[in-house]
Short mmCIF file of C-alpha atoms in Angstrom, two decimals:
data_model
loop_
_atom_site.label_atom_id
_atom_site.label_comp_id
_atom_site.label_asym_id
_atom_site.label_seq_id
_atom_site.Cartn_x
_atom_site.Cartn_y
_atom_site.Cartn_z
CA MET A 25 8.18 18.26 -22.81
CA GLN A 26 5.12 20.45 -22.24
CA LEU A 27 2.02 19.01 -23.83
CA GLN A 28 -0.08 22.14 -24.08
CA THR A 29 -0.12 25.86 -23.40
CA THR A 30 -2.89 28.05 -22.11
CA SER A 31 -3.25 29.67 -25.52
CA ASP A 32 -4.00 26.39 -27.29
CA SER A 33 -7.55 25.70 -28.35
CA GLY A 34 -9.15 22.47 -27.16
CA VAL A 35 -8.89 20.63 -30.50
CA LEU A 36 -5.35 21.81 -31.24
CA ARG A 37 -4.26 20.95 -27.72
CA ARG A 38 -5.54 17.38 -27.99
CA VAL A 39 -3.89 16.94 -31.39
CA LYS A 40 -0.58 18.09 -29.95
CA THR A 41 -1.05 15.77 -26.99
CA ALA A 42 -1.76 12.78 -29.23
CA LEU A 43 1.25 13.47 -31.46
CA THR A 44 3.73 14.11 -28.64
CA PRO A 45 6.35 11.31 -28.70
CA MET A 46 5.72 10.02 -25.19
CA SER A 47 4.23 6.90 -23.73
CA LEU A 48 0.68 7.14 -22.45
CA ASP A 49 1.88 6.92 -18.86
CA ALA A 50 4.33 9.78 -19.41
CA LYS A 51 1.63 11.92 -21.00
CA LEU A 52 -0.64 11.32 -18.02
CA ASP A 53 1.95 12.97 -15.79
CA HIS A 54 2.28 16.06 -17.97
CA VAL A 55 -1.23 17.09 -18.98
CA ILE A 56 -2.76 20.20 -17.46
CA ALA A 57 -6.29 20.36 -18.86
CA VAL A 58 -8.81 17.96 -17.36
CA GLU A 59 -10.27 17.18 -20.80
CA ASP A 60 -6.86 15.98 -21.96
CA ARG A 61 -6.45 13.85 -18.85
CA ILE A 62 -9.81 12.17 -19.38
CA ALA A 63 -8.98 11.46 -23.03
CA LEU A 64 -5.63 9.94 -22.09
CA GLU A 65 -7.15 7.90 -19.28
CA VAL A 66 -9.70 6.49 -21.73
CA ALA A 67 -6.92 5.60 -24.18
CA ALA A 68 -4.85 4.00 -21.43
CA TYR A 69 -7.85 2.05 -20.16
CA LYS A 70 -8.59 0.68 -23.63
CA GLN A 71 -4.94 -0.24 -24.07
CA ARG A 72 -4.91 -2.19 -20.80
CA LEU A 73 -8.12 -4.00 -21.75
CA ALA A 74 -6.57 -4.94 -25.09
CA ASP A 75 -3.46 -6.24 -23.30
CA ILE A 76 -5.62 -8.28 -20.94
CA GLU A 77 -7.60 -9.75 -23.83
CA TRP A 78 -4.45 -10.54 -25.77
CA ASP A 79 -2.87 -12.26 -22.80
CA ALA A 80 -6.01 -14.30 -22.16
CA ASN A 81 -6.11 -15.44 -25.78
CA SER A 82 -2.42 -16.27 -25.98
CA SER A 83 -1.86 -17.84 -22.56
CA SER A 84 -3.26 -21.22 -23.58
CA THR A 85 -0.11 -22.07 -25.55
CA ASN A 86 3.51 -21.35 -24.85
CA LEU A 87 4.31 -20.47 -28.42
CA ASN A 88 2.17 -19.78 -31.47
CA LEU A 89 2.40 -17.81 -34.67
CA SER A 90 0.65 -14.74 -33.31
CA SER A 91 3.00 -14.49 -30.34
CA ILE A 92 5.95 -14.62 -32.72
CA LEU A 93 4.56 -11.90 -34.97
CA ARG A 94 3.40 -9.61 -32.17
CA ARG A 95 6.08 -7.33 -30.81
CA LYS A 96 4.72 -7.44 -27.28
CA PRO A 97 4.74 -10.96 -25.79
CA SER A 98 2.16 -12.33 -23.42
CA CYS A 99 2.50 -11.37 -19.76
CA ARG A 100 2.80 -15.05 -18.81
CA SER A 101 3.34 -14.57 -15.07
CA SER A 102 0.44 -14.32 -12.65
CA LEU A 103 2.00 -11.23 -11.07
CA ALA A 104 2.09 -9.44 -14.42
CA ARG A 105 -1.48 -10.39 -15.25
CA VAL A 106 -2.78 -9.08 -11.94
CA LYS A 107 -0.76 -5.90 -12.46
CA LEU A 108 -2.53 -5.36 -15.78
CA HIS A 109 -5.91 -5.63 -14.07
CA VAL A 110 -4.79 -3.19 -11.37
CA GLU A 111 -3.72 -0.69 -14.03
CA ALA A 112 -7.01 -1.12 -15.89
CA ALA A 113 -8.93 -0.51 -12.66
CA LEU A 114 -6.76 2.56 -11.98
CA HIS A 115 -7.55 4.17 -15.34
CA LYS A 116 -11.22 3.26 -15.04
CA ARG A 117 -11.39 4.85 -11.59
CA ALA A 118 -9.67 8.00 -12.85
CA ILE A 119 -12.25 8.34 -15.61
CA GLU A 120 -15.11 7.92 -13.12
CA VAL A 121 -13.69 10.47 -10.67
CA LEU A 122 -12.83 13.06 -13.29
CA ARG A 123 -16.13 12.82 -15.14
CA SER A 124 -18.36 12.77 -12.06
CA SER A 125 -16.56 15.66 -10.39
CA ALA A 126 -16.52 17.73 -13.57
CA GLU A 127 -20.28 17.33 -13.90
CA VAL A 128 -20.85 18.66 -10.38
CA ASP A 129 -18.75 21.83 -10.67
CA ALA A 130 -16.97 22.19 -14.00
CA VAL A 131 -15.49 25.63 -13.30
CA SER A 132 -13.73 25.01 -10.00
CA PHE A 133 -12.94 21.40 -10.84
CA SER A 134 -10.91 22.41 -13.89
CA LEU A 135 -8.41 23.92 -11.46
CA GLN A 136 -8.59 21.24 -8.74
CA TRP A 137 -8.87 17.93 -10.58
CA LYS A 138 -5.37 16.74 -9.69
CA ASP A 139 -6.08 17.27 -6.01
CA ARG A 140 -9.39 15.43 -6.36
CA LEU A 141 -7.60 12.40 -7.78
CA ARG A 142 -5.03 12.47 -4.98
CA ARG A 143 -7.77 12.58 -2.35
CA ASP A 144 -9.79 9.72 -3.83
CA SER A 145 -9.14 6.70 -1.61
CA ILE A 146 -9.75 4.09 -4.30
CA TYR A 147 -7.60 5.82 -6.93
CA ARG A 148 -4.78 6.41 -4.45
CA THR A 149 -4.83 2.77 -3.35
CA LEU A 150 -4.85 1.47 -6.93
CA PHE A 151 -1.95 3.79 -7.79
CA SER A 152 0.04 2.40 -4.85
CA GLN A 153 -0.85 -1.16 -5.83
CA GLY A 154 0.49 -0.62 -9.33
CA LYS A 155 3.71 0.88 -8.01
CA TRP A 156 4.15 -1.96 -5.51
CA LEU A 157 3.50 -4.69 -8.09
CA ARG A 158 5.84 -3.09 -10.63
CA THR A 159 8.62 -3.16 -8.05
CA ALA A 160 7.95 -6.81 -7.24
CA LEU A 161 7.75 -7.76 -10.91
CA SER A 162 10.96 -5.90 -11.69
CA HIS A 163 12.73 -7.83 -8.94
CA VAL A 164 11.41 -11.17 -10.17
CA LYS A 165 12.52 -10.37 -13.72
CA SER A 166 15.99 -9.39 -12.52
CA VAL A 167 16.69 -12.91 -11.27
CA PRO A 168 18.33 -15.20 -13.86
CA VAL A 169 16.03 -17.88 -15.22
CA SER A 170 18.58 -20.51 -14.18
CA CYS A 171 17.87 -19.62 -10.54
CA MET A 172 14.13 -20.23 -10.94
CA ARG A 173 14.26 -23.95 -10.41
CA ARG A 174 12.05 -25.54 -7.82
CA LEU A 175 14.11 -27.54 -5.34
CA SER A 176 13.36 -31.18 -4.81
CA ALA A 177 12.17 -32.44 -1.44
CA ASP A 178 15.59 -33.98 -0.78
CA GLU A 179 17.33 -30.67 -1.50
CA VAL A 180 14.98 -28.77 0.79
CA HIS A 181 15.41 -31.15 3.71
CA ALA A 182 19.16 -31.32 3.17
CA ALA A 183 19.52 -27.55 3.45
CA PRO A 184 21.26 -26.58 6.72
CA GLU A 185 19.00 -24.45 8.89
CA HIS A 186 20.47 -24.82 12.34
CA HIS A 187 22.53 -21.64 11.92
CA ILE A 188 19.66 -19.43 10.76
CA ARG A 189 19.14 -16.21 12.66
CA ARG A 190 16.76 -13.34 12.10
CA LEU A 191 18.45 -10.55 10.18
CA SER A 192 18.36 -6.85 10.91
CA LEU A 193 16.80 -4.48 8.38
CA ASP A 194 20.23 -3.41 7.11
CA GLU A 195 21.36 -7.01 6.71
CA THR A 196 18.08 -7.87 5.01
CA THR A 197 18.56 -5.20 2.37
CA LYS A 198 21.92 -6.70 1.41
CA THR A 199 20.90 -10.34 1.75
CA HIS A 200 17.33 -10.93 0.57
CA LEU A 201 17.76 -9.32 -2.82
CA HIS A 202 20.74 -11.45 -3.81
CA HIS A 203 20.16 -14.71 -1.99
CA SER A 204 18.60 -17.97 -3.11
CA TRP A 205 16.66 -19.35 -0.16
CA SER A 206 16.68 -23.11 0.23
CA SER A 207 13.12 -23.16 1.57
CA LEU A 208 10.26 -20.94 2.63
CA THR A 209 11.06 -21.72 6.26
CA HIS A 210 14.62 -20.56 5.70
CA LEU A 211 13.35 -17.28 4.27
CA LEU A 212 10.85 -16.73 7.10
CA ALA A 213 13.40 -17.54 9.78
CA SER A 214 15.67 -14.73 8.65
CA ALA A 215 13.00 -12.18 7.76
CA PRO A 216 12.83 -9.20 10.15
CA LEU A 217 9.67 -8.78 12.20
CA THR A 218 9.30 -5.12 11.25
CA SER A 219 9.54 -3.26 7.97
CA PRO A 220 11.06 0.03 6.85
CA HIS A 221 8.65 2.91 7.40
CA GLN A 222 8.07 3.36 3.68
CA ASP A 223 5.30 2.58 1.21
CA GLN A 224 7.37 0.17 -0.85
CA PRO A 225 8.14 -3.55 -0.70
CA CYS A 226 10.84 -4.48 1.78
CA PRO A 227 13.56 -6.96 0.71
CA SER A 228 12.00 -9.87 2.61
CA TYR A 229 8.71 -9.30 0.78
CA LEU A 230 10.48 -9.25 -2.59
CA ALA A 231 12.17 -12.51 -1.64
CA PHE A 232 8.74 -13.93 -0.75
CA GLU A 233 7.31 -12.95 -4.15
CA LEU A 234 10.32 -14.53 -5.84
CA HIS A 235 9.79 -17.71 -3.83
CA LEU A 236 6.17 -17.86 -4.99
CA VAL A 237 7.40 -17.69 -8.59
CA THR A 238 10.18 -20.25 -8.19
CA SER A 239 7.89 -22.67 -6.35
CA ARG A 240 5.30 -22.33 -9.15
CA PHE A 241 2.58 -21.26 -6.74
CA ASP A 242 0.60 -19.66 -9.57
CA GLN A 243 0.34 -23.07 -11.27
CA THR A 244 -1.26 -24.78 -8.28
CA ASP A 245 -5.03 -25.06 -8.02
CA LEU A 246 -5.11 -22.53 -5.19
CA GLY A 247 -2.75 -20.16 -7.01
CA MET A 248 -4.86 -20.19 -10.16
CA ALA A 249 -8.05 -19.74 -8.15
CA PHE A 250 -6.49 -16.80 -6.29
CA GLU A 251 -5.37 -15.13 -9.52
CA SER A 252 -8.83 -15.60 -11.02
CA HIS A 253 -10.40 -14.12 -7.90
CA CYS A 254 -8.05 -11.13 -8.05
CA CYS A 255 -8.88 -10.40 -11.67
CA ARG A 256 -12.63 -10.71 -11.17
CA SER A 257 -12.56 -8.59 -8.03
CA LEU A 258 -10.49 -5.84 -9.65
CA ASN A 259 -12.96 -5.65 -12.52
CA THR A 260 -15.81 -4.86 -10.12
CA LEU A 261 -13.92 -3.59 -7.05
CA ALA A 262 -15.87 -6.11 -4.99
CA SER A 263 -14.83 -9.37 -3.37
CA THR A 264 -16.93 -12.36 -2.45
CA THR A 265 -14.35 -13.36 0.17
CA SER A 266 -13.19 -11.27 3.10
CA PHE A 267 -9.61 -10.07 3.40
CA HIS A 268 -8.77 -12.16 6.45
CA THR A 269 -10.38 -15.28 4.99
CA LEU A 270 -8.22 -14.99 1.88
CA VAL A 271 -5.08 -14.39 3.93
CA GLY A 272 -5.85 -17.33 6.21
CA GLN A 273 -6.52 -19.75 3.35
CA LEU A 274 -3.36 -18.81 1.48
CA ALA A 275 -1.14 -18.80 4.57
CA ARG A 276 -2.40 -22.22 5.70
CA ALA A 277 -1.90 -23.70 2.24
CA LEU A 278 1.65 -22.35 2.00
CA ALA A 279 2.45 -23.54 5.52
CA ASP A 280 1.18 -27.04 4.73
CA GLU A 281 2.94 -27.30 1.38
CA HIS A 282 6.29 -26.05 2.65
CA ASP A 283 6.15 -27.56 6.17
CA VAL A 284 6.44 -24.19 7.88
CA PRO A 285 6.69 -24.72 11.66
CA PRO A 286 4.30 -22.81 13.96
CA SER A 287 7.11 -20.55 15.17
CA HIS A 288 7.48 -19.05 11.68
CA GLN A 289 3.80 -18.85 10.77
CA PRO A 290 3.31 -15.28 12.11
CA ALA A 291 5.98 -14.11 9.65
CA LEU A 292 4.27 -16.10 6.89
CA LEU A 293 0.92 -14.57 7.81
CA ARG A 294 2.44 -11.09 7.65
CA LEU A 295 3.96 -11.60 4.19
CA THR A 296 0.79 -13.25 2.91
CA ARG A 297 -1.24 -10.32 4.22
CA GLN A 298 0.97 -7.93 2.28
CA MET A 299 0.77 -10.10 -0.84
CA VAL A 300 -3.04 -10.09 -0.76
CA HIS A 301 -3.25 -6.36 -0.07
CA ALA A 302 -0.81 -5.58 -2.89
CA ARG A 303 -3.17 -7.29 -5.31
CA LEU A 304 -6.57 -6.44 -3.81
CA GLY A 305 -6.12 -3.40 -1.59
CA ALA A 306 -8.58 -1.18 -3.47
CA VAL A 307 -11.17 -3.96 -3.49
CA PHE A 308 -11.36 -3.82 0.30
CA VAL A 309 -11.09 -0.03 0.43
CA ALA A 310 -13.95 0.53 -2.03
CA PRO A 311 -16.87 -0.40 0.31
CA VAL A 312 -15.74 2.11 2.95
CA ALA A 313 -14.06 4.73 0.75
CA ALA A 314 -16.93 7.22 0.80
CA ALA A 315 -17.31 6.95 4.58
CA LEU A 316 -13.57 7.38 5.14
CA GLU A 317 -13.43 10.48 2.95
CA ARG A 318 -16.47 11.91 4.71
CA ASP A 319 -14.96 11.24 8.14
CA GLN A 320 -11.65 12.78 7.06
CA ALA A 321 -13.44 15.93 5.88
CA SER A 322 -15.31 16.08 9.18
CA TRP A 323 -12.08 15.65 11.12
CA THR A 324 -10.44 18.46 9.15
CA GLN A 325 -13.29 20.76 10.14
CA HIS A 326 -13.00 19.79 13.80
CA ALA A 327 -9.25 20.46 13.79
CA SER A 328 -9.91 24.17 14.20
CA PRO A 329 -7.69 26.82 15.82
CA SER A 330 -9.88 26.72 18.94
CA ALA A 331 -9.47 22.93 19.18
CA ARG A 332 -5.69 23.31 18.90
CA ALA A 333 -5.69 25.96 21.62
CA ARG A 334 -7.70 23.68 23.95
CA ALA A 335 -5.26 20.85 23.27
CA LEU A 336 -2.33 23.02 24.32
CA HIS A 337 -4.17 24.00 27.50
CA GLN A 338 -4.73 20.33 28.34
CA LEU A 339 -1.00 19.73 28.00
CA GLN A 340 -0.42 22.31 30.70
CA GLU A 341 -2.76 20.42 33.02
CA VAL A 342 -0.46 17.37 32.94
CA GLY A 343 2.70 19.42 33.41
CA LEU A 344 3.84 19.66 29.79
CA PRO A 345 4.88 22.79 27.87
CA ALA A 346 1.80 24.52 26.48
CA ALA A 347 3.31 27.48 24.68
CA SER A 348 3.77 25.47 21.48
CA THR A 349 4.25 21.94 20.15
CA ARG A 350 7.85 22.56 19.16
CA TRP A 351 9.00 20.02 21.72
CA LEU A 352 6.88 17.43 19.84
CA ARG A 353 8.40 18.14 16.43
CA ARG A 354 9.96 14.68 16.02
CA SER A 355 6.67 12.94 16.77
CA MET A 356 4.82 15.30 14.44
CA ALA A 357 7.28 14.66 11.62
CA ALA A 358 6.97 10.89 12.13
CA LEU A 359 3.15 11.05 12.08
CA GLU A 360 3.14 13.17 8.94
CA ALA A 361 5.45 10.64 7.25
CA LEU A 362 3.20 7.69 8.11
CA PRO A 363 2.94 5.31 5.11
CA TYR A 364 -0.48 5.17 3.54
CA PHE A 365 -0.73 2.05 1.40
CA MET A 366 0.45 -1.09 3.21
CA PRO A 367 -1.33 -1.53 6.57
CA ASP A 368 1.54 -3.49 8.13
CA HIS A 369 3.99 -0.73 7.24
CA THR A 370 1.57 1.89 8.54
CA LEU A 371 1.28 0.06 11.85
CA ASP A 372 5.05 -0.38 12.18
CA ALA A 373 5.57 3.32 11.52
CA PHE A 374 2.78 4.26 13.93
CA LEU A 375 4.46 2.29 16.71
CA GLY A 376 7.59 4.24 15.84
CA VAL A 377 5.59 7.45 16.32
CA ILE A 378 4.48 6.22 19.74
CA SER A 379 8.04 5.36 20.70
CA THR A 380 9.25 8.82 19.68
CA LEU A 381 6.36 10.44 21.52
CA HIS A 382 7.28 8.59 24.72
CA GLU A 383 10.87 9.77 24.38
CA GLU A 384 9.85 13.41 23.95
CA VAL A 385 7.30 13.37 26.77
CA SER A 386 9.75 11.57 29.04
CA ALA A 387 12.44 14.17 28.34
CA SER A 388 10.03 17.04 28.93
CA LEU A 389 8.75 15.66 32.24
CA ALA A 390 12.12 14.24 33.31
CA ARG A 391 10.41 10.93 34.03
CA PRO A 392 11.07 7.39 32.80
CA ALA A 393 9.08 6.53 29.69
CA GLN A 394 7.77 3.38 31.38
CA SER A 395 5.98 5.47 34.01
CA LEU A 396 3.86 7.42 31.52
CA SER A 397 0.19 6.50 31.87
CA ALA A 398 -2.70 6.97 29.47
CA ASP A 399 -3.73 10.06 31.46
CA ILE A 400 -0.58 11.74 30.15
CA ILE A 401 -0.29 10.12 26.71
CA LEU A 402 -3.92 10.78 25.67
CA PRO A 403 -3.76 14.61 25.83
CA VAL A 404 -0.40 14.47 24.07
CA LEU A 405 -1.95 12.38 21.30
CA VAL A 406 -4.79 14.90 21.04
CA ALA A 407 -2.28 17.71 20.55
CA LEU A 408 -0.24 15.60 18.16
CA VAL A 409 -3.07 14.74 15.76
CA LEU A 410 -4.44 18.29 15.86
CA HIS A 411 -1.14 20.02 15.11
CA SER A 412 0.15 17.55 12.51
CA HIS A 413 -0.64 17.66 8.81
CA ALA A 414 -2.00 14.16 8.22
CA PRO A 415 -4.54 14.39 5.37
CA PHE A 416 -5.27 10.64 5.34
CA LEU A 417 -5.17 9.93 9.07
CA ILE A 418 -8.68 8.46 9.29
CA ALA A 419 -8.01 6.00 6.46
CA GLN A 420 -4.65 5.05 7.97
CA ILE A 421 -6.20 4.32 11.36
CA HIS A 422 -8.96 2.29 9.71
CA ALA A 423 -6.39 0.22 7.78
CA MET A 424 -4.35 -0.46 10.90
CA GLU A 425 -7.40 -1.53 12.87
CA THR A 426 -9.13 -3.68 10.27
CA LEU A 427 -6.28 -5.09 8.16
CA ALA A 428 -3.06 -5.10 10.21
CA LEU A 429 -4.17 -5.98 13.74
CA THR A 430 -4.91 -9.65 13.18
CA ASP A 431 -2.25 -11.71 14.94
CA GLY A 432 -2.13 -10.13 18.40
CA ARG A 433 1.49 -9.14 17.98
CA ASP A 434 3.38 -7.05 20.52
CA GLY A 435 1.22 -8.48 23.27
CA GLY A 436 -1.64 -6.18 22.34
CA GLU A 437 0.52 -3.05 22.51
CA ALA A 438 -0.24 -2.10 18.91
CA ALA A 439 -3.99 -2.54 19.42
CA TYR A 440 -3.81 -0.48 22.62
CA TYR A 441 -2.20 2.52 20.96
CA VAL A 442 -4.44 2.35 17.89
CA ALA A 443 -7.42 2.43 20.27
CA LEU A 444 -5.81 5.32 22.13
CA VAL A 445 -5.39 7.47 19.03
CA GLN A 446 -9.00 6.69 18.11
CA SER A 447 -9.99 7.94 21.56
CA ALA A 448 -8.01 11.12 20.94
CA ILE A 449 -9.91 11.75 17.71
CA ARG A 450 -13.28 11.02 19.34
CA HIS A 451 -12.40 13.40 22.17
CA VAL A 452 -11.80 16.23 19.71
CA THR A 453 -14.96 15.60 17.69
CA GLN A 454 -17.17 15.30 20.78
CA VAL A 455 -15.83 18.42 22.48
CA ASP A 456 -15.80 20.49 19.30
CA GLY A 457 -19.09 19.07 18.07
#
C-alpha cells in the first residue's frame, strides 16, 4: 500500500501515513518523504523505549496482574532484551542521520536520504544486528520448551562423543537446526570451521545461541553482567571494554564451565566472537565510523578511469591479459558479494575470493596456482579492487583486520592476504595521489 503521493500536502500526507493500517516497521519501508520517515522513526524509537521500560519493570516477577492484563508480555529472554536495545539504537541513529543531513542540504537530501542511511556505517551495522538477532531469536522460539532442559553433569559425561566428526556445511544445515546437542563440546566438535558466505547466522551459530539459552547462561553472574553491558553500551554506542577482551572473558568462562578441551576452543572463540559482534557490532564501529566513511570516499575518488587503465597496463607487465578484466569476472563477482556485517563471514568469503583469483590467474598463465608469487598477485589485486563495485570495501577490510584476525588461523594465510589487499589499496592511493 502506498503511503503518500506527490500531490499530497505535508499535513495530509502525515495523517494518511498515521492512519494506514500497517505496523511501524512496515511503514518505515514504504515512506518516500524524509519528513515522514523522521516522524515514523521518532514514533518507533519511543515505542522501543516504552517496551524496554515495560520489560524492566515487569522482569522482577514471573507473573503479576499487569502482565496478565497487558496484551504484550515481557521479553523475558536476554536475547530479546538486547534486540530491543539494538532496535532502539537503530531508530535513534536514523533520526540523527536524517536530521543532521537535512540541516546541511535540505534540497538535495530530500532526494538522497535513503542512500545516506544505507551509507551510514553505524546505521547499517545496527540494521544487520537487528536482522541477525531476530533470526537467532526466531530459532530459539521454534524449539519446544520441553527441549530446553539443562542436562545434569552425569548426562553430559555419559553422552557418547567418540564418534563425533566435523560436519560439512550441507550436513550442518540439516543437523544443527534439528538436533539436541548433549554438550557444548559435542556441538563444537561437529561445527564446521568455515561459514556460508552470507550475512546471516549459520546453523552452528544458531545451535550455539540455543545452547546458551538451554544452559541458562543469561542467569549466571557473567551472563547478567554481559547483558547489562550490552544494554548500557547500545544506549551510548560506547564500550568500556574492548571487543577482544569481552570475547576472551566469555570464551574462557564457557570453556571452564563446560569443560571444553583446548582442541575445540578455537571453534568456541569463533562462535563467541560472532555472538558478541551480533549484540555490540555498532558499538565498536562507532568510534571509527567517520574515518571509515571518509577513507571510502577518498578511495572512490582514487578509483578513477586513469587508475583503472594503469592497473590493466600493470597486468600486461606480468604476462596477463590487459585488454579487459573479463577473465577476472568470477573474482570480481565474489568480491562484490562479500558479506558486510559479520567479520568472520567476511574473512571466510574473502579467502574464497583469493582462491578464485588464484584459479583464474593460474588458468590465464597456464601455471600451477602454488607457483604464483606476490609479484603476480599484487597487480591482479590492484586491478580487482579498482574494477569491482565494492562500496564498503574499506570498512570490510578494517573489520577483517581488527575483529576477525585474532586466532592465527590458516597459519597466517588470512592475515597475509588481508595485508596484501591493503597494499593494493595503498599502491593506488599513493600513485594516484
